[in-house]
Coordinates of C-alpha atoms in Angstrom, one line a residue:
X15 CA -7.1 -4.9 -0.8
X16 CA -5.6 -1.7 -2.4
X17 CA -1.2 -1.3 -2.0
X18 CA 0.3 1.4 -2.4
X19 CA 1.1 2.1 -6.0
X20 CA -2.9 2.1 -6.3
X21 CA -2.6 5.2 -2.9
X22 CA -0.9 6.9 -5.4
X23 CA -2.6 6.6 -8.5
X24 CA -5.4 7.8 -5.7
X25 CA -3.2 11.0 -4.6
X26 CA -2.3 11.9 -7.8
X27 CA -6.2 11.7 -9.3
X28 CA -7.4 13.6 -6.4
X29 CA -5.0 15.6 -7.2
X30 CA -7.4 18.7 -8.4
X31 CA -9.0 19.4 -5.0
X32 CA -5.2 20.3 -3.4
X33 CA -6.0 24.1 -2.4
X34 CA -9.6 23.8 -2.8
X35 CA -11.8 24.6 0.1
X36 CA -14.9 21.4 1.0
X37 CA -18.2 22.3 0.4
X38 CA -19.8 20.5 1.6
X39 CA -19.1 16.5 3.4
X40 CA -21.0 13.9 4.1
X41 CA -21.8 10.0 4.1
X42 CA -22.7 6.6 5.9
X43 CA -18.8 7.4 8.4
X44 CA -19.8 7.6 11.8
X45 CA -17.1 10.5 11.6
X46 CA -17.9 14.0 12.1
X47 CA -18.3 14.9 9.3
X48 CA -19.6 18.3 8.9
X49 CA -15.8 19.5 10.8
X50 CA -14.3 19.9 7.1
X51 CA -17.2 21.6 5.6
X52 CA -15.7 25.4 5.2
X53 CA -11.9 23.8 4.9
X54 CA -9.1 24.0 3.0
X55 CA -7.3 20.9 1.1
X56 CA -3.8 22.3 2.0
X57 CA -2.3 18.6 0.7
X58 CA -2.9 15.5 -0.5
X59 CA -0.8 12.8 0.7
X60 CA -0.7 8.7 0.9
X61 CA 1.5 7.4 3.6
X62 CA 2.0 3.1 2.3
X63 CA -1.6 2.5 2.1
X64 CA -2.9 5.2 3.8
X65 CA -4.0 8.4 1.6
X66 CA -4.5 11.5 3.2
X67 CA -6.4 14.8 2.8
X68 CA -5.0 17.3 5.1
X69 CA -6.5 20.1 6.2
X70 CA -4.9 22.8 8.3
X71 CA -4.4 21.4 12.7
X72 CA -6.1 17.6 11.2
X73 CA -6.3 15.2 8.5
X74 CA -8.4 12.6 7.2
X75 CA -7.4 9.4 7.2
X76 CA -8.0 7.3 4.3
X77 CA -8.0 2.9 4.1
X78 CA -9.6 1.0 2.0
X79 CA -9.2 -2.2 3.6
X80 CA -10.1 -5.3 1.6
X81 CA -13.2 -3.8 -0.9
X82 CA -12.5 0.1 -1.0
X83 CA -13.0 2.0 -4.1
X84 CA -13.0 5.7 -5.4
X85 CA -15.0 7.5 -7.7
X86 CA -14.0 11.5 -8.8
X87 CA -17.0 13.1 -10.2
X88 CA -19.2 10.1 -10.2
X89 CA -21.0 8.3 -8.2
X90 CA -22.0 4.3 -7.6
X91 CA -24.9 3.0 -6.6
X92 CA -24.4 2.6 -2.6
X93 CA -23.8 4.6 -0.2
X94 CA -20.1 6.1 -0.2
X95 CA -18.4 6.6 3.1
X96 CA -17.7 9.4 2.5
X97 CA -18.9 12.3 0.0
X98 CA -15.8 15.6 -0.3
X99 CA -18.3 18.3 -2.8
X100 CA -16.2 21.4 -4.5
X101 CA -16.7 24.0 -6.7
X102 CA -14.6 21.6 -8.9
X103 CA -15.8 18.4 -8.2
X104 CA -16.2 15.7 -6.0
X105 CA -14.9 12.5 -4.8
X106 CA -15.9 9.8 -3.3
X107 CA -14.7 7.4 -1.3
X108 CA -16.3 3.5 -0.5
X109 CA -16.0 0.9 2.0
X110 CA -13.4 2.4 3.9
X111 CA -11.7 2.9 6.9
X112 CA -12.1 7.0 8.4
X113 CA -10.7 8.5 10.7
X114 CA -9.0 11.8 12.0
X115 CA -5.1 12.2 12.3
X116 CA -4.4 15.2 14.7
X117 CA -1.8 18.0 14.3
X118 CA 0.8 17.1 11.3
X119 CA 0.8 14.8 10.0
X120 CA 4.9 14.0 10.6
X121 CA 3.6 14.0 13.7
X122 CA 2.2 10.2 12.8
X123 CA 4.0 9.4 9.5
X124 CA 7.1 8.7 9.3
X125 CA 8.3 9.4 5.4
X126 CA 11.1 6.6 5.3
X127 CA 9.6 3.3 5.8
X128 CA 7.4 4.0 2.3
X129 CA 8.8 2.5 -0.7
X130 CA 7.1 4.8 -2.9
X131 CA 8.2 8.2 -0.6
X132 CA 11.1 9.6 -1.9
X133 CA 12.3 9.4 1.6
X134 CA 12.2 5.3 1.6
X135 CA 15.2 4.7 3.5
X136 CA 16.6 1.2 2.7
X137 CA 19.0 1.3 5.5
X138 CA 16.4 2.3 8.4
X139 CA 14.5 -0.9 6.7
X140 CA 17.4 -3.4 7.4
X141 CA 18.4 -2.2 11.4
X142 CA 14.4 -3.1 12.0
X143 CA 15.2 -6.5 9.9
X144 CA 17.5 -7.7 11.8
X145 CA 16.2 -7.0 15.4
X146 CA 13.5 -9.8 14.4
X147 CA 16.3 -12.5 12.9
X148 CA 13.2 -15.2 13.8
X149 CA 10.4 -13.6 11.8
X150 CA 9.3 -15.2 8.7
X151 CA 10.4 -12.4 5.2
X152 CA 7.4 -13.8 4.2
X153 CA 5.8 -11.7 7.2
X154 CA 8.2 -8.8 7.1
X155 CA 7.0 -7.6 4.4
X156 CA 3.8 -7.0 4.5
X157 CA 4.3 -5.3 7.9
X158 CA 3.1 -1.7 7.5
X159 CA 6.3 -0.2 9.5
X160 CA 9.2 -2.3 7.4
X161 CA 7.5 -2.1 3.8
X162 CA 4.9 0.9 4.0
X163 CA 3.2 0.5 0.9
X164 CA 3.3 -3.0 0.1
X165 CA 0.6 -5.7 -0.3
X166 CA 0.7 -9.5 -0.6
X167 CA 1.2 -9.5 -4.5
X168 CA 4.0 -7.0 -3.9
X169 CA 5.1 -9.9 -1.2
X170 CA 4.6 -12.6 -3.6
X171 CA 6.4 -11.1 -6.7
X172 CA 9.2 -9.9 -5.1
X173 CA 10.7 -12.9 -3.4
X174 CA 10.1 -14.5 -6.1
X175 CA 12.0 -12.3 -7.9
X176 CA 14.7 -12.6 -5.1
X177 CA 14.7 -16.7 -5.2
X178 CA 13.1 -16.3 -1.5
X179 CA 11.0 -19.4 0.1
X180 CA 8.4 -17.1 2.5
X181 CA 9.2 -18.6 4.8
X182 CA 12.5 -18.1 5.2
X183 CA 13.7 -16.4 8.4
X184 CA 15.2 -13.2 8.8
X185 CA 18.2 -13.5 10.3
X186 CA 18.9 -17.1 8.2
X187 CA 19.3 -14.9 4.9
X188 CA 22.3 -14.1 3.5
X189 CA 23.4 -10.4 4.1
X190 CA 23.0 -9.6 0.1
X191 CA 20.4 -11.4 -0.6
X192 CA 18.6 -10.0 1.8
X193 CA 19.7 -6.4 0.5
X194 CA 18.1 -7.4 -2.5
X195 CA 14.3 -8.1 -1.2
X196 CA 14.4 -5.0 0.7
X197 CA 15.7 -3.9 -2.5
X198 CA 13.1 -5.7 -5.5
X199 CA 11.1 -4.2 -2.6
X200 CA 10.6 -0.7 -4.2
X201 CA 11.7 -2.1 -6.8
X202 CA 9.2 -4.0 -7.7
X203 CA 6.7 -1.5 -6.3
X204 CA 7.6 1.1 -8.9
X205 CA 7.1 -0.8 -11.5
X206 CA 3.4 -2.7 -10.3
X207 CA 3.0 1.3 -10.1
X208 CA 3.5 2.3 -14.1
X209 CA 1.8 -1.2 -15.1
X210 CA -1.4 0.2 -13.0
X211 CA -1.4 2.9 -14.8
X212 CA -1.0 1.3 -18.6
X213 CA -3.3 -1.5 -17.4
X214 CA -1.5 -4.4 -17.9
X215 CA 0.1 -5.3 -14.1
X216 CA -2.0 -8.9 -14.2
X217 CA -0.2 -9.4 -17.6
X218 CA 3.1 -9.1 -15.3
X219 CA 2.2 -11.3 -13.0
X220 CA 4.7 -14.6 -12.5
X221 CA 3.6 -15.7 -9.2
X222 CA 0.9 -14.1 -7.7
X223 CA -2.3 -16.6 -8.9
X224 CA -0.4 -18.4 -10.8
X225 CA 0.3 -22.9 -11.1
X226 CA 3.7 -23.1 -13.6
X227 CA 6.4 -21.3 -12.4
X228 CA 8.2 -19.8 -15.0
X229 CA 11.9 -20.3 -14.7
X230 CA 11.6 -24.6 -14.0
X231 CA 8.6 -25.2 -16.0
X232 CA 7.2 -27.2 -12.3
X233 CA 4.3 -26.2 -10.1
X234 CA 3.8 -23.7 -7.7
X235 CA 3.1 -23.9 -4.2
X236 CA 0.3 -22.1 -2.6
X237 CA -0.8 -21.9 1.0
X238 CA -1.5 -19.1 4.0
X239 CA 2.2 -19.4 6.5
X240 CA 3.0 -17.4 8.8
X241 CA 1.1 -14.8 11.3
X242 CA -0.6 -13.0 8.9
X243 CA -1.9 -16.5 6.7
X244 CA -2.3 -14.8 3.0
X245 CA -2.5 -16.4 0.4
X246 CA 1.2 -16.8 -1.1
X247 CA 2.3 -18.4 -4.0
X248 CA 5.7 -19.6 -4.7
X249 CA 8.2 -21.9 -6.6
X250 CA 9.6 -24.8 -4.1
X251 CA 12.4 -25.7 -6.4
X252 CA 13.6 -22.0 -7.2
X253 CA 12.6 -19.9 -4.0
X254 CA 15.5 -21.4 -1.2
X255 CA 14.6 -22.0 2.2
X256 CA 17.1 -20.4 4.3

């Protein structure tokens, strides 16, 4: 599943369509795609894992799910979920969920919860975390209402970097350590974005998909904990279970 940094890259890559008019909209989505024809793109935005194409009065929300992808000014052999054609090129989205968001995006999205937004508010994240002390930190980091844009890779790497066991409950984690987790959710996301652009992301993984701890040399564990049941890599020796 594309994580928040990948959606930021899509937003930046599609920037040339800002201010342009959709000449044709087609695809295999069940939405009425023709609604966008003749409409000018006011903005291209991202919130967590959501890519937003904003028009006057509504936006097209793209969620890439597990296997979504896109092409700009080129096409894949498979049919697109939506293809938006402009005078200066085309944007093709594949294997994604599409939805129209009515009204201004601000009526739906709170950018204070997006870890890569200039409006990201770590104090708000902390307040919301304190309201669910029995939640496992591995689930909390994947909660898009708390950390929009954080996905499984970021979760695994942040918990290793802060030395927190994924099955720690929020209420048991020392306040200073919890603060480090919150801060690193943003810091690592920013690094993820830079590494992704440079094509070196995998080289920086310390535990995700790995077998040996880079710190103690012991074996890493792979489990599927919590409500999310997402694949989790961690060091049972270096990461403290609170």
